[in-house]
CSV table of C-alpha atoms (C1' of nucleotides) in Angstrom, one decimal:
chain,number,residue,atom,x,y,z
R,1,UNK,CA,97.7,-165.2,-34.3
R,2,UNK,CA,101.3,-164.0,-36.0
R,3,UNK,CA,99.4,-163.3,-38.7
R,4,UNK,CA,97.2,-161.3,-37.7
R,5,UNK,CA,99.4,-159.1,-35.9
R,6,UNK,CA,101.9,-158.6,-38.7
R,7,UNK,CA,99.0,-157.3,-41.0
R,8,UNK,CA,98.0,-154.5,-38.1
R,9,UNK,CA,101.5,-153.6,-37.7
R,10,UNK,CA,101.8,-153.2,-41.2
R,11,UNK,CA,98.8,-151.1,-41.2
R,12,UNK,CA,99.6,-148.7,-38.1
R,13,UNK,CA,96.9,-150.6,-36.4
R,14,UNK,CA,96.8,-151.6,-32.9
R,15,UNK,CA,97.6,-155.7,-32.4
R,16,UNK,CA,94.3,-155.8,-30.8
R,17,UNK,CA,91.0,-154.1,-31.2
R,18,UNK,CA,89.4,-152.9,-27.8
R,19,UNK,CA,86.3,-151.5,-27.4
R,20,UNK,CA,87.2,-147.6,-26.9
R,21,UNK,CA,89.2,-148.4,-30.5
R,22,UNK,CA,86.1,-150.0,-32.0
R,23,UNK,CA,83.4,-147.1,-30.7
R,24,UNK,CA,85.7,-144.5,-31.6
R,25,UNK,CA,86.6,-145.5,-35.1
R,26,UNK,CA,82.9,-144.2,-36.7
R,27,UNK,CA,82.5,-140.7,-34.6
R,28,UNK,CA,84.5,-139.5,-31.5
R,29,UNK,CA,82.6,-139.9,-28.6
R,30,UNK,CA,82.4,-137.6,-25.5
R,31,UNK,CA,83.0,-139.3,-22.5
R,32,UNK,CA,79.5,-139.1,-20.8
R,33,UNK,CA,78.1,-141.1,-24.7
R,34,UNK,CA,81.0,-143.8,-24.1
R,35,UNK,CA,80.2,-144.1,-20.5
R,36,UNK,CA,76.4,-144.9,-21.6
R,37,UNK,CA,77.2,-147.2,-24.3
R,38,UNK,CA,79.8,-149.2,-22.7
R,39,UNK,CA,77.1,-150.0,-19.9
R,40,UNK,CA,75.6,-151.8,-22.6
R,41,UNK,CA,78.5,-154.0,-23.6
R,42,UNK,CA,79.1,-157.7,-22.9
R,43,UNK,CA,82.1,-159.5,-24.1
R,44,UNK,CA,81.5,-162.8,-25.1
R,45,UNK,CA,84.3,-165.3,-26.7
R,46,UNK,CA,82.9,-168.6,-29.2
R,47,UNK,CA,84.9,-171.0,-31.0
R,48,UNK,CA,84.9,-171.5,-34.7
R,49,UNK,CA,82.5,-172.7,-36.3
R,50,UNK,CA,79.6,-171.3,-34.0
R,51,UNK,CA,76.7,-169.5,-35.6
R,52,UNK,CA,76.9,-166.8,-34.3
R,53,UNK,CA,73.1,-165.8,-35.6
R,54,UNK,CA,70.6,-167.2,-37.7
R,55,UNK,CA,68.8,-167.1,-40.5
R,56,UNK,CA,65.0,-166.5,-40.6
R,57,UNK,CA,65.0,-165.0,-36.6
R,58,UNK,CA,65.1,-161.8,-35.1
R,59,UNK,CA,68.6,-160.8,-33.9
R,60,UNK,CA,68.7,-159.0,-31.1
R,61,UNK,CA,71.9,-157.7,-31.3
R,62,UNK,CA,74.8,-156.3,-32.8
R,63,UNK,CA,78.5,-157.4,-32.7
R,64,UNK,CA,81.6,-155.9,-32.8
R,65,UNK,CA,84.7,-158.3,-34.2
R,66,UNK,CA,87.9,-157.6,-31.4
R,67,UNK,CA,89.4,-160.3,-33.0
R,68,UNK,CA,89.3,-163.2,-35.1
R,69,UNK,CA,86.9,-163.3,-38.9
R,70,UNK,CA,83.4,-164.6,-39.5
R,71,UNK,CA,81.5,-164.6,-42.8
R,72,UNK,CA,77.8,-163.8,-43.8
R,73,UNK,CA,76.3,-166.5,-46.3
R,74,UNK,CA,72.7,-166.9,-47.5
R,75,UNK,CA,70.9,-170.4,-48.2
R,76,UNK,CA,70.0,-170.2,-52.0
R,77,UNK,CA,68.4,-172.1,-54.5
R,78,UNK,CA,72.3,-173.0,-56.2
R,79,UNK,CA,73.7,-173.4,-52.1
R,80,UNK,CA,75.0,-171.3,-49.3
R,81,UNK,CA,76.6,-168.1,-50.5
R,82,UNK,CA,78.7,-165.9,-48.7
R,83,UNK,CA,78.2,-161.9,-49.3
R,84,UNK,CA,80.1,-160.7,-46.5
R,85,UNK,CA,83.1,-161.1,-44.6
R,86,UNK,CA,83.5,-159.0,-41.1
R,87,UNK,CA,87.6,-159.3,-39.5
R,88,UNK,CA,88.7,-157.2,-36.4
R,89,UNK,CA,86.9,-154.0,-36.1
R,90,UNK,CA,84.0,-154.7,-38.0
R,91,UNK,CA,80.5,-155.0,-36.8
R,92,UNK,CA,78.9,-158.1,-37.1
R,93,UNK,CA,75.0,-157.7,-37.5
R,94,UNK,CA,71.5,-158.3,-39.3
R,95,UNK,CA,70.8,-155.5,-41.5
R,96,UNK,CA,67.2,-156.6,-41.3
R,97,UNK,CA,67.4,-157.0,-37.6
R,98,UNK,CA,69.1,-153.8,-36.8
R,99,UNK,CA,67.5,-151.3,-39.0
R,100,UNK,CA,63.8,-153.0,-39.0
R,101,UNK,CA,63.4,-155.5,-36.9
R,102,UNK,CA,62.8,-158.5,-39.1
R,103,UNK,CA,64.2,-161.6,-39.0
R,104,UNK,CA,67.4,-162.1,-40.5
R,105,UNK,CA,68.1,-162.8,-44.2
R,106,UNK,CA,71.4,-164.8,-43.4
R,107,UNK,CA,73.6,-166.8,-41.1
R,108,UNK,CA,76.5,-165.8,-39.7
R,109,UNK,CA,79.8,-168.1,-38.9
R,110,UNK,CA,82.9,-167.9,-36.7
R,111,UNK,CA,86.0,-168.6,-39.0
R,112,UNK,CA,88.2,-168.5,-36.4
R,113,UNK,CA,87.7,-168.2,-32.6
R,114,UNK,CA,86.5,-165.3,-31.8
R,115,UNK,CA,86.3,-162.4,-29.2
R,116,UNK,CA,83.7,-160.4,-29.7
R,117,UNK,CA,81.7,-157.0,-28.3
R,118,UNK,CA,78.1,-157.7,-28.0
R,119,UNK,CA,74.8,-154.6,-27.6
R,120,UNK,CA,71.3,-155.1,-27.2
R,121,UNK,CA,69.7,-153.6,-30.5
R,122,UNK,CA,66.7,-152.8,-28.2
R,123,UNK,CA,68.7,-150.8,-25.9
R,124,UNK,CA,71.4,-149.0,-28.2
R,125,UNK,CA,68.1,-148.0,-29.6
R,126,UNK,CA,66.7,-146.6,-26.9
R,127,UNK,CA,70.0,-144.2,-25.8
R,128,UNK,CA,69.8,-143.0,-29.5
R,129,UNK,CA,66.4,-141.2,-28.3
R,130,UNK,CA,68.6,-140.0,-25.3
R,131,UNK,CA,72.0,-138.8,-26.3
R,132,UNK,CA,72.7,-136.5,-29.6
R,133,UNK,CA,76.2,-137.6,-29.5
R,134,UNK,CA,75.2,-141.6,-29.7
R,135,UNK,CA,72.3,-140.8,-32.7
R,136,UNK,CA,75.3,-139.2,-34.3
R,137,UNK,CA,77.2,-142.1,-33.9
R,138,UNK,CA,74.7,-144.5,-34.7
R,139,UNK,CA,74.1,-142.6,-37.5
R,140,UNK,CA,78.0,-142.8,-39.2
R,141,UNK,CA,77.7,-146.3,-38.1
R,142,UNK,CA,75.1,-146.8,-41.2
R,143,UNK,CA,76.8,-144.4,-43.4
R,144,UNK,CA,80.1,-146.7,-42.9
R,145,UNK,CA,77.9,-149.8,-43.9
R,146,UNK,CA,76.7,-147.8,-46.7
R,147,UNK,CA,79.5,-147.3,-48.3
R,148,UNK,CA,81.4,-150.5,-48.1
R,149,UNK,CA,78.3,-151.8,-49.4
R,150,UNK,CA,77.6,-149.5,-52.1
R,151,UNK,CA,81.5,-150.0,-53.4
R,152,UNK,CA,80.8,-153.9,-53.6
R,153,UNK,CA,77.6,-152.9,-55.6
R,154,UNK,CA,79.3,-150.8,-57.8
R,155,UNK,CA,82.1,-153.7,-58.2
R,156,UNK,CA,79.3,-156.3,-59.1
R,157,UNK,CA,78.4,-154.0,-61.6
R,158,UNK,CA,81.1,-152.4,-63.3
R,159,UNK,CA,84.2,-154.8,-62.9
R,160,UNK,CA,85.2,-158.2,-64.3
R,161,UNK,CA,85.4,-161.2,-62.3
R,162,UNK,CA,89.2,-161.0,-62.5
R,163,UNK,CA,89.3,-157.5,-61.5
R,164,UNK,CA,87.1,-158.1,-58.3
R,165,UNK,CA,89.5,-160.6,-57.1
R,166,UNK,CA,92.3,-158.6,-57.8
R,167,UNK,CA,90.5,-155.7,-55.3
R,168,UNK,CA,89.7,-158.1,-53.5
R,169,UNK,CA,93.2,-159.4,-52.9
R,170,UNK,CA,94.9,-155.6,-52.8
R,171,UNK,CA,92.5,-154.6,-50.1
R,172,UNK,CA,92.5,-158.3,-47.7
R,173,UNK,CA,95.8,-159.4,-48.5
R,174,UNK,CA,95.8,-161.8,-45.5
R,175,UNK,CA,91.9,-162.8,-45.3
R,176,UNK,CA,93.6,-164.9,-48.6
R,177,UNK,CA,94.7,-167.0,-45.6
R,178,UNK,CA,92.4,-166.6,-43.3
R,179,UNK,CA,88.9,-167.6,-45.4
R,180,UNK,CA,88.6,-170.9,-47.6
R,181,UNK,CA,88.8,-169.8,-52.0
R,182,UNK,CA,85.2,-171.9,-51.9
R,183,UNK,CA,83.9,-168.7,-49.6
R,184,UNK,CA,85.4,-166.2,-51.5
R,185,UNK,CA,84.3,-167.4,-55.1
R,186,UNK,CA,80.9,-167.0,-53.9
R,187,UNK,CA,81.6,-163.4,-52.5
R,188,UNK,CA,83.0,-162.6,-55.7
R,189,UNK,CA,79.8,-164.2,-57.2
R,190,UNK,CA,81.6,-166.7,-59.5
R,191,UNK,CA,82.2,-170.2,-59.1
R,192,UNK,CA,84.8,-171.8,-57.4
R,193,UNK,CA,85.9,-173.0,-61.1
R,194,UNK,CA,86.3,-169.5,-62.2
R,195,UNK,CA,88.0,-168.6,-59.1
R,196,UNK,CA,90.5,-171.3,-60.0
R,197,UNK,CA,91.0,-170.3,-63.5
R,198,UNK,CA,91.4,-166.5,-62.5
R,199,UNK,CA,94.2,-167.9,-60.0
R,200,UNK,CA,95.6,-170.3,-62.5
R,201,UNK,CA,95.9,-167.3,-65.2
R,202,UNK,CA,97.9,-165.2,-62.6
R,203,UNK,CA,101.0,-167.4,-62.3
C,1,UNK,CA,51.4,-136.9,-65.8
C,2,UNK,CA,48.5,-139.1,-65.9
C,3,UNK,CA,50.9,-142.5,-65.9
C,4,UNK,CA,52.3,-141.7,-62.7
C,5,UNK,CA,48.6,-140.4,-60.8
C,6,UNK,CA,47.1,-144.0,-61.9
C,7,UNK,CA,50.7,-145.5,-60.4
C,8,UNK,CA,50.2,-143.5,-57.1
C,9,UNK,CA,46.5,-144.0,-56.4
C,10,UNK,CA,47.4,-147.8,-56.8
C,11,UNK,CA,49.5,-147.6,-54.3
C,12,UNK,CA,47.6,-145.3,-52.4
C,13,UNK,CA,49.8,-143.0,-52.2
C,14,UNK,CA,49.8,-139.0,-52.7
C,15,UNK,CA,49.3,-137.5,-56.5
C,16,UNK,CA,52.6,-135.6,-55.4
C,17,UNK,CA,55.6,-135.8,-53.1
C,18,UNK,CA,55.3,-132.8,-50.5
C,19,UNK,CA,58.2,-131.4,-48.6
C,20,UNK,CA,56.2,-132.5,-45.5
C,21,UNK,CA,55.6,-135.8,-47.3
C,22,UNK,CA,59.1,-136.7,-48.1
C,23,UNK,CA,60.4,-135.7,-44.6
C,24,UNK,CA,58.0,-137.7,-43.1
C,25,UNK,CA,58.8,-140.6,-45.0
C,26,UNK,CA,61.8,-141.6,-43.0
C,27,UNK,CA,61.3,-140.4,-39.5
C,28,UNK,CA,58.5,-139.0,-37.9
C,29,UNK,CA,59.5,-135.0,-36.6
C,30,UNK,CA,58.2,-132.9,-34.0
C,31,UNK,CA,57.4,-129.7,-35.6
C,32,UNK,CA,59.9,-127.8,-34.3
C,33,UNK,CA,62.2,-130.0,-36.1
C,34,UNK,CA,60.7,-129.9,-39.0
C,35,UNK,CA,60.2,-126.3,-39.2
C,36,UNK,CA,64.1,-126.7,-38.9
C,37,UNK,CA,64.9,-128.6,-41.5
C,38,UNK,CA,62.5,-127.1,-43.8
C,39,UNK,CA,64.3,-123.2,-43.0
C,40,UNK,CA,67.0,-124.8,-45.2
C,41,UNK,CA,65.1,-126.3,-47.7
C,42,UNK,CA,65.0,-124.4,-51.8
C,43,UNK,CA,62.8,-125.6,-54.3
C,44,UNK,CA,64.2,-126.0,-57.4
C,45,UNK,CA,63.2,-127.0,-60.9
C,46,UNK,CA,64.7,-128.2,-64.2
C,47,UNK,CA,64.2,-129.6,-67.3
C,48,UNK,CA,64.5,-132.9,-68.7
C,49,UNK,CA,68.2,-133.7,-69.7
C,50,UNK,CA,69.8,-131.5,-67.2
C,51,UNK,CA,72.6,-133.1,-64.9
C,52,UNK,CA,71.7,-132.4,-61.4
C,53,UNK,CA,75.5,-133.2,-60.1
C,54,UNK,CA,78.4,-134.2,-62.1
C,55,UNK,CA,81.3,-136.8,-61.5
C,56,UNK,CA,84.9,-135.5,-60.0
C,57,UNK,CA,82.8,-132.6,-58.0
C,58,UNK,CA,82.4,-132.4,-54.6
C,59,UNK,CA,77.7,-131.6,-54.4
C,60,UNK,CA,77.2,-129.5,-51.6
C,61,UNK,CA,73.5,-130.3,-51.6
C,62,UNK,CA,70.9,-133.4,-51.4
C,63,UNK,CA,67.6,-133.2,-53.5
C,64,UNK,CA,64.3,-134.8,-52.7
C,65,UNK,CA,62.4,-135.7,-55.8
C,66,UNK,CA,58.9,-133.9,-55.8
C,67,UNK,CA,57.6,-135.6,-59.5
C,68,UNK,CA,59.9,-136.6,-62.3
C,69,UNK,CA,62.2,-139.5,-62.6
C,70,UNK,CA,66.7,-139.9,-62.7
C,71,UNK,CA,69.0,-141.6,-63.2
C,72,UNK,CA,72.7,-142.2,-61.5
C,73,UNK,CA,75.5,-143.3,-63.9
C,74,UNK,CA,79.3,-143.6,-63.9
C,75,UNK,CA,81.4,-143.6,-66.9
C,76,UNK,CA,83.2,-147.0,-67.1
C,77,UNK,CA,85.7,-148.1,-69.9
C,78,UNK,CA,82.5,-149.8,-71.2
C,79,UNK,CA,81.2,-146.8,-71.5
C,80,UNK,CA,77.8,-145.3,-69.3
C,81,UNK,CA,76.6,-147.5,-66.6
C,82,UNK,CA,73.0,-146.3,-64.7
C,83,UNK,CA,73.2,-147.9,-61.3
C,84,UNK,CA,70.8,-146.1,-60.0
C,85,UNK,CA,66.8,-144.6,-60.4
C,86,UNK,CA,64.9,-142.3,-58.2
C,87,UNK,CA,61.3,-141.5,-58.7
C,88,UNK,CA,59.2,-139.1,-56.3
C,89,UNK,CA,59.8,-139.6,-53.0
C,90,UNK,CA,63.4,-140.8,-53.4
C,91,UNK,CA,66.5,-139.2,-52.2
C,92,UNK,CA,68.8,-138.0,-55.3
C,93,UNK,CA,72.5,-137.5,-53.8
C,94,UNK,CA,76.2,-138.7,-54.1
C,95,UNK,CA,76.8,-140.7,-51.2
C,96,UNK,CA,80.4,-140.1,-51.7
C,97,UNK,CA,79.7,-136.1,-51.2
C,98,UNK,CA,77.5,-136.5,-48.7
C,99,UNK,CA,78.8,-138.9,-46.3
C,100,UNK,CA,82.7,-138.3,-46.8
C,101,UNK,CA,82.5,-135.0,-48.6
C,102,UNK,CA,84.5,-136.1,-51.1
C,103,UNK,CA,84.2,-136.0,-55.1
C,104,UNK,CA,81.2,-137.7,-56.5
C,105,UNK,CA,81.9,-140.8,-58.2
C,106,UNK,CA,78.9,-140.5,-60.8
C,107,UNK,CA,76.1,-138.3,-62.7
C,108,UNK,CA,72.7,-137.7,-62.0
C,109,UNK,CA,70.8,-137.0,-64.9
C,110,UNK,CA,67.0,-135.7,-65.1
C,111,UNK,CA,64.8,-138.2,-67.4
C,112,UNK,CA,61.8,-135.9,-67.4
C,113,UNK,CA,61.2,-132.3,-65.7
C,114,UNK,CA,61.8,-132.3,-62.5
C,115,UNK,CA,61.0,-130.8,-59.1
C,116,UNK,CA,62.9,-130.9,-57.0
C,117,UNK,CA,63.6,-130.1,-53.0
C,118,UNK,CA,67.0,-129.5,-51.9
C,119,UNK,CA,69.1,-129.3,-48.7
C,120,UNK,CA,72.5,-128.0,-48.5
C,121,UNK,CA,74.8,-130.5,-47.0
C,122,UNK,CA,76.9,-128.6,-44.6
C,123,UNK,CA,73.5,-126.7,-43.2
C,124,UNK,CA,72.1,-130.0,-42.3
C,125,UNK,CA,74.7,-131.8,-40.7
C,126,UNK,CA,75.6,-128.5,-38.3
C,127,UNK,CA,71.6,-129.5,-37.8
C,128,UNK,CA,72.4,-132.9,-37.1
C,129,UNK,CA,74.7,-131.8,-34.1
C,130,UNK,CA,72.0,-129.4,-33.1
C,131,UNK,CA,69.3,-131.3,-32.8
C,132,UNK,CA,68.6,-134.9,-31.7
C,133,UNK,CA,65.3,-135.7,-33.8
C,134,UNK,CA,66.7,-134.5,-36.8
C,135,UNK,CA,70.3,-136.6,-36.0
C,136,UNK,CA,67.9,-140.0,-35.9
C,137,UNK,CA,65.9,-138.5,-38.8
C,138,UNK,CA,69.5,-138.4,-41.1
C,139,UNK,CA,70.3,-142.0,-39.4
C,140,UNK,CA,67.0,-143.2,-40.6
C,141,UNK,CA,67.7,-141.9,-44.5
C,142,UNK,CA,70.7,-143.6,-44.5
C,143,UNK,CA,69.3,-147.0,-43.0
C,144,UNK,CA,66.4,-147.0,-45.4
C,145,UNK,CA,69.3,-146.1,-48.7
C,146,UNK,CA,71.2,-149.3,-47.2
C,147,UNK,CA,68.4,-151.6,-47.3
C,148,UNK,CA,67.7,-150.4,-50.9
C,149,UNK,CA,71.7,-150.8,-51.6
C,150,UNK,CA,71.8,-154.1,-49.7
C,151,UNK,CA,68.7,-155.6,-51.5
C,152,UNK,CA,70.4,-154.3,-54.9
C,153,UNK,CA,73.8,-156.5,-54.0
C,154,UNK,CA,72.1,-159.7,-53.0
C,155,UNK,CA,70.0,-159.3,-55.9
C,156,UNK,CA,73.3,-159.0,-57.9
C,157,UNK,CA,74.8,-161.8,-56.3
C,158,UNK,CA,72.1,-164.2,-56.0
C,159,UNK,CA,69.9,-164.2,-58.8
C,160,UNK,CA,69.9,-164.6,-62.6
C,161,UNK,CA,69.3,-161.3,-65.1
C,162,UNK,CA,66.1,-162.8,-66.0
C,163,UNK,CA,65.1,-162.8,-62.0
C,164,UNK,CA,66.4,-159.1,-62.0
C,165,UNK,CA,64.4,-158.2,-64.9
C,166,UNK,CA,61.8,-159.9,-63.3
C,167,UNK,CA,62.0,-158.4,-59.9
C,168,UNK,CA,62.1,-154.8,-61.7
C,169,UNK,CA,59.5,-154.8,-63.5
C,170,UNK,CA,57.2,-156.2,-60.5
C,171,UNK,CA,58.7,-153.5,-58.2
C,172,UNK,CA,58.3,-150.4,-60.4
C,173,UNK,CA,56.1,-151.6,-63.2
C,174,UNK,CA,55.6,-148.1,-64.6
C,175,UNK,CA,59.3,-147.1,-64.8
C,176,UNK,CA,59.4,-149.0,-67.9
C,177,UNK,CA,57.2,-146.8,-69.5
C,178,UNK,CA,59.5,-144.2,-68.1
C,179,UNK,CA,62.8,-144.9,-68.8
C,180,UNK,CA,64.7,-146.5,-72.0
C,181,UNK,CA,65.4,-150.3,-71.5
C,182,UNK,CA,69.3,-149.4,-72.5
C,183,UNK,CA,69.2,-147.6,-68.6
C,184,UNK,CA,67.5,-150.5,-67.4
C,185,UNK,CA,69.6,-153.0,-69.2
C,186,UNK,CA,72.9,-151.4,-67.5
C,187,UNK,CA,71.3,-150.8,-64.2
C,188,UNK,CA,70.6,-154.7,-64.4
C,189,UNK,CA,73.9,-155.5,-65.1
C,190,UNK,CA,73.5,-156.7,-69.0
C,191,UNK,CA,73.9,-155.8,-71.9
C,192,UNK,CA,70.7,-154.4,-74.1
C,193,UNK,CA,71.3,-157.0,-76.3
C,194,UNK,CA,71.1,-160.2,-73.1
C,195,UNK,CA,68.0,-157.9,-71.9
C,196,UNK,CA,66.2,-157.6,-75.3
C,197,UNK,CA,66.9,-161.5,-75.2
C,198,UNK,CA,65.1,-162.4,-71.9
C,199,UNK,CA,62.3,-159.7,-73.0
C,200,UNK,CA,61.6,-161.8,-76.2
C,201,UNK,CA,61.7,-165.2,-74.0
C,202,UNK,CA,58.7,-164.0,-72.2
C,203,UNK,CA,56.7,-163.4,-75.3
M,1,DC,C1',52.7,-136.5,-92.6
M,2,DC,C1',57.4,-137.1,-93.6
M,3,DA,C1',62.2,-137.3,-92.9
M,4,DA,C1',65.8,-137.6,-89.6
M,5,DT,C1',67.2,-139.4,-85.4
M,6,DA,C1',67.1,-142.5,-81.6
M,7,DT,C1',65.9,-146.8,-79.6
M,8,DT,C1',65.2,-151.6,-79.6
M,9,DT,C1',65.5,-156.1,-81.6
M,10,DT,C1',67.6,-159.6,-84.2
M,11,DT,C1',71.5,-162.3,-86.1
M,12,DA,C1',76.0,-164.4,-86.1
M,13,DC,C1',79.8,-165.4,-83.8
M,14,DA,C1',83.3,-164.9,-79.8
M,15,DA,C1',84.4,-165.0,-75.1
M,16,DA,C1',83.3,-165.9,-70.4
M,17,DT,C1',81.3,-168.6,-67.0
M,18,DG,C1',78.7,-172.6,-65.2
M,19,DT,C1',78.3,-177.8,-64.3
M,20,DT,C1',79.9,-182.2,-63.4
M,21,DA,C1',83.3,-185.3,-62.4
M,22,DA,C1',87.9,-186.7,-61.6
M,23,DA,C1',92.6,-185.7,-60.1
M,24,DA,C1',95.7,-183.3,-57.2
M,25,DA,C1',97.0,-181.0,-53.1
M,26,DA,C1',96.4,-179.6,-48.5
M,27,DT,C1',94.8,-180.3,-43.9
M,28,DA,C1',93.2,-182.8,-39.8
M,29,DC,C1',93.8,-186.1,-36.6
M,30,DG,C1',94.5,-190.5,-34.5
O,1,DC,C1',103.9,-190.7,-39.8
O,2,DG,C1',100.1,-192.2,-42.4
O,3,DT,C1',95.3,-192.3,-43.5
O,4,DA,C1',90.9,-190.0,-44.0
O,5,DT,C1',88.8,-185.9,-45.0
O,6,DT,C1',88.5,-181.5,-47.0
O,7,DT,C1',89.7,-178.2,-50.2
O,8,DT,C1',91.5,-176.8,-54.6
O,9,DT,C1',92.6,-177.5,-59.3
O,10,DT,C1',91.9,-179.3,-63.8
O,11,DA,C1',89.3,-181.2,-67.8
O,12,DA,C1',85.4,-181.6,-70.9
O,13,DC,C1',81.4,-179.9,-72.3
O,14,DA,C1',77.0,-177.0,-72.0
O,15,DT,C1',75.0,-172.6,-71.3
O,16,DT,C1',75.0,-167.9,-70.8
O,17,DT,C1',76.4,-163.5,-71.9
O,18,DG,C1',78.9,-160.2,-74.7
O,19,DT,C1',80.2,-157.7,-79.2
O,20,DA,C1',79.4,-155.9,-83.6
O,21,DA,C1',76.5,-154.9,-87.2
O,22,DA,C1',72.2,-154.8,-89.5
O,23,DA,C1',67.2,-154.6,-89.5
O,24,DA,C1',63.1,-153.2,-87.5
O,25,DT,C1',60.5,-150.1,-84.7
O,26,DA,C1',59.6,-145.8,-82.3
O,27,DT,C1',60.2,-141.0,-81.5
O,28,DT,C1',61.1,-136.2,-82.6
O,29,DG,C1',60.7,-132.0,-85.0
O,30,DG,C1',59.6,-129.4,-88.9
DNA sequence: CCAATATTTTTACAAATGTTAAAAAATACG
DNA sequence: CGTATTTTTTAACATTTGTAAAAATATTGG
């Protein structure tokens, strides 16, 4: 994707996300921890389109995005609506899966082909019990979740529907292009209407 | 407080939050270390009104809240918004201070008397790297503030004021004898007015 | 108990957002 | 390339929510 790779140039990021970029980006890891985790890994590839997990089951485990963008949506009483977008070097996962073992409160959907990083939540779980350096990890891997989702909180609550478009357009310039206005609306929690008049009023 | 006795025993819990209560709450510890953890630990009282940590400062600690009730708020350019309550057994901190050690983005203000445990920041995370038990206890606080933070967004994006109101007042039925409904109203994401409004629909 | 203050509700009107349906534009694909 | 399909925009109207100000109610402190 050109795209793509223009937008991580621009950003000083690598064309690509591996793995050892991906691990490392929440908590530098000593070789030993990396060596254990990656023993975990499987890389698996789907087309767009494919769900990648489900609502109302147990997910048993958690992704990392190397490349390409999926979205979280929710079935609701007004349709499905998307609260969450993931693009390369994200992690992919169910909240409720991960942290409690429940089954899932929403789907999630390949946008585009995607390759993707893939760890048994059983497992990852267990080598947190084992290795001080991976609960530390594991542990910056929430507090990283926890803030992006305590910013989109905060912008629910204290900005305009205008003004969370306009973040939302500062900070994913290209995801514009990547992810249909109908998905985005719904992040934003407005309608695809008011998404359309908030464009309109722009030009 | 007699209001908040009748509220615990209801839910069978304990008349107060102990230290040993609280840390439990999260993550089971070995006592070793919880005898740890609790070397750092000051208790700390103060009245109602005070402002536990202040916006623009970096907090150096975290409090656990033994009995008495807060509030969060930011100042927005439509003036105070609460976005945020912790009763006892709740974790009062800035995330921004804790997890990035950066400036905290709001105010926590005391609603009654309060006591209060607290943790200095930099002492715990040195224990974090210490200390594997206490590394999955701080990955387990974390988890359990996302879920809360993650149920608050969905709730923001999915459902109608009326179904927050609703969903408030069934989860914490005893806060609205404890806080003023303008808090509420801008911890909902209304106005007093739209919150008086759905109030007076359900009479 | 009373007066002063703070909080909540109500009213009237304005602004924002939603809904439905149709038109326009973009995209997919044979 | 051209048609079918999907996506986005526009229009018209209904509903919700906000703002400002006044009235009603509750709380506080002497």
């Amino acid at each position: 994707m050109l795209v793509n790779e223009a937008y991580f140039a621009a950003k000083g990021w690598p064309s690509m996300f591996t793995l050892d970029n991906i691990l490392d980006r929440f908590y530098p890891l000593p070789d030993t921890s990396k060596n254990a985790i990656m023993q975990l890994v499987e890389e698996v590839s789907y087309p767009k389109g494919h769900v990648l997990l489900t609502a109302d089951k147990v997910e048993r485990h958690i992704y990392f995005i190397s490349k390409g963008i999926v979205r979280a949506y929710a079935d609701t009483p007004t349709g499905l609506v998307t609260f969450w977008f993931g693009a390369e070097g994200d992690v992919a996962l169910s909240m409720k899966s991960y942290i409690s073992g429940e089954k899932s409160y929403e789907d999630i959907e390949l946008l585009e082909d995607c390759n993707l990083y893939r760890i048994n939540i059983e497992k990852l779980k267990a080598l947190y019990q084992q290795d001080i350096h991976l609960a530390n990890w594991g542990r910056k891997l929430t507090e990283y979740e926890l803030v992006r989702t305590e910013e989109r909180l905060i912008a629910m609550q204290f900005k305009t529907a205008e003004e969370r478009y306009t973040d939302f357009i500062n900070k994913n310039p290209e995801w514009l292009l990547r992810v249909q206005l109908g998905h985005i609306a719904s992040y934003l929690g407005i309608s695809q209407v008011s998404l359309s008049r908030i464009r309109a009023a722009r030009r």
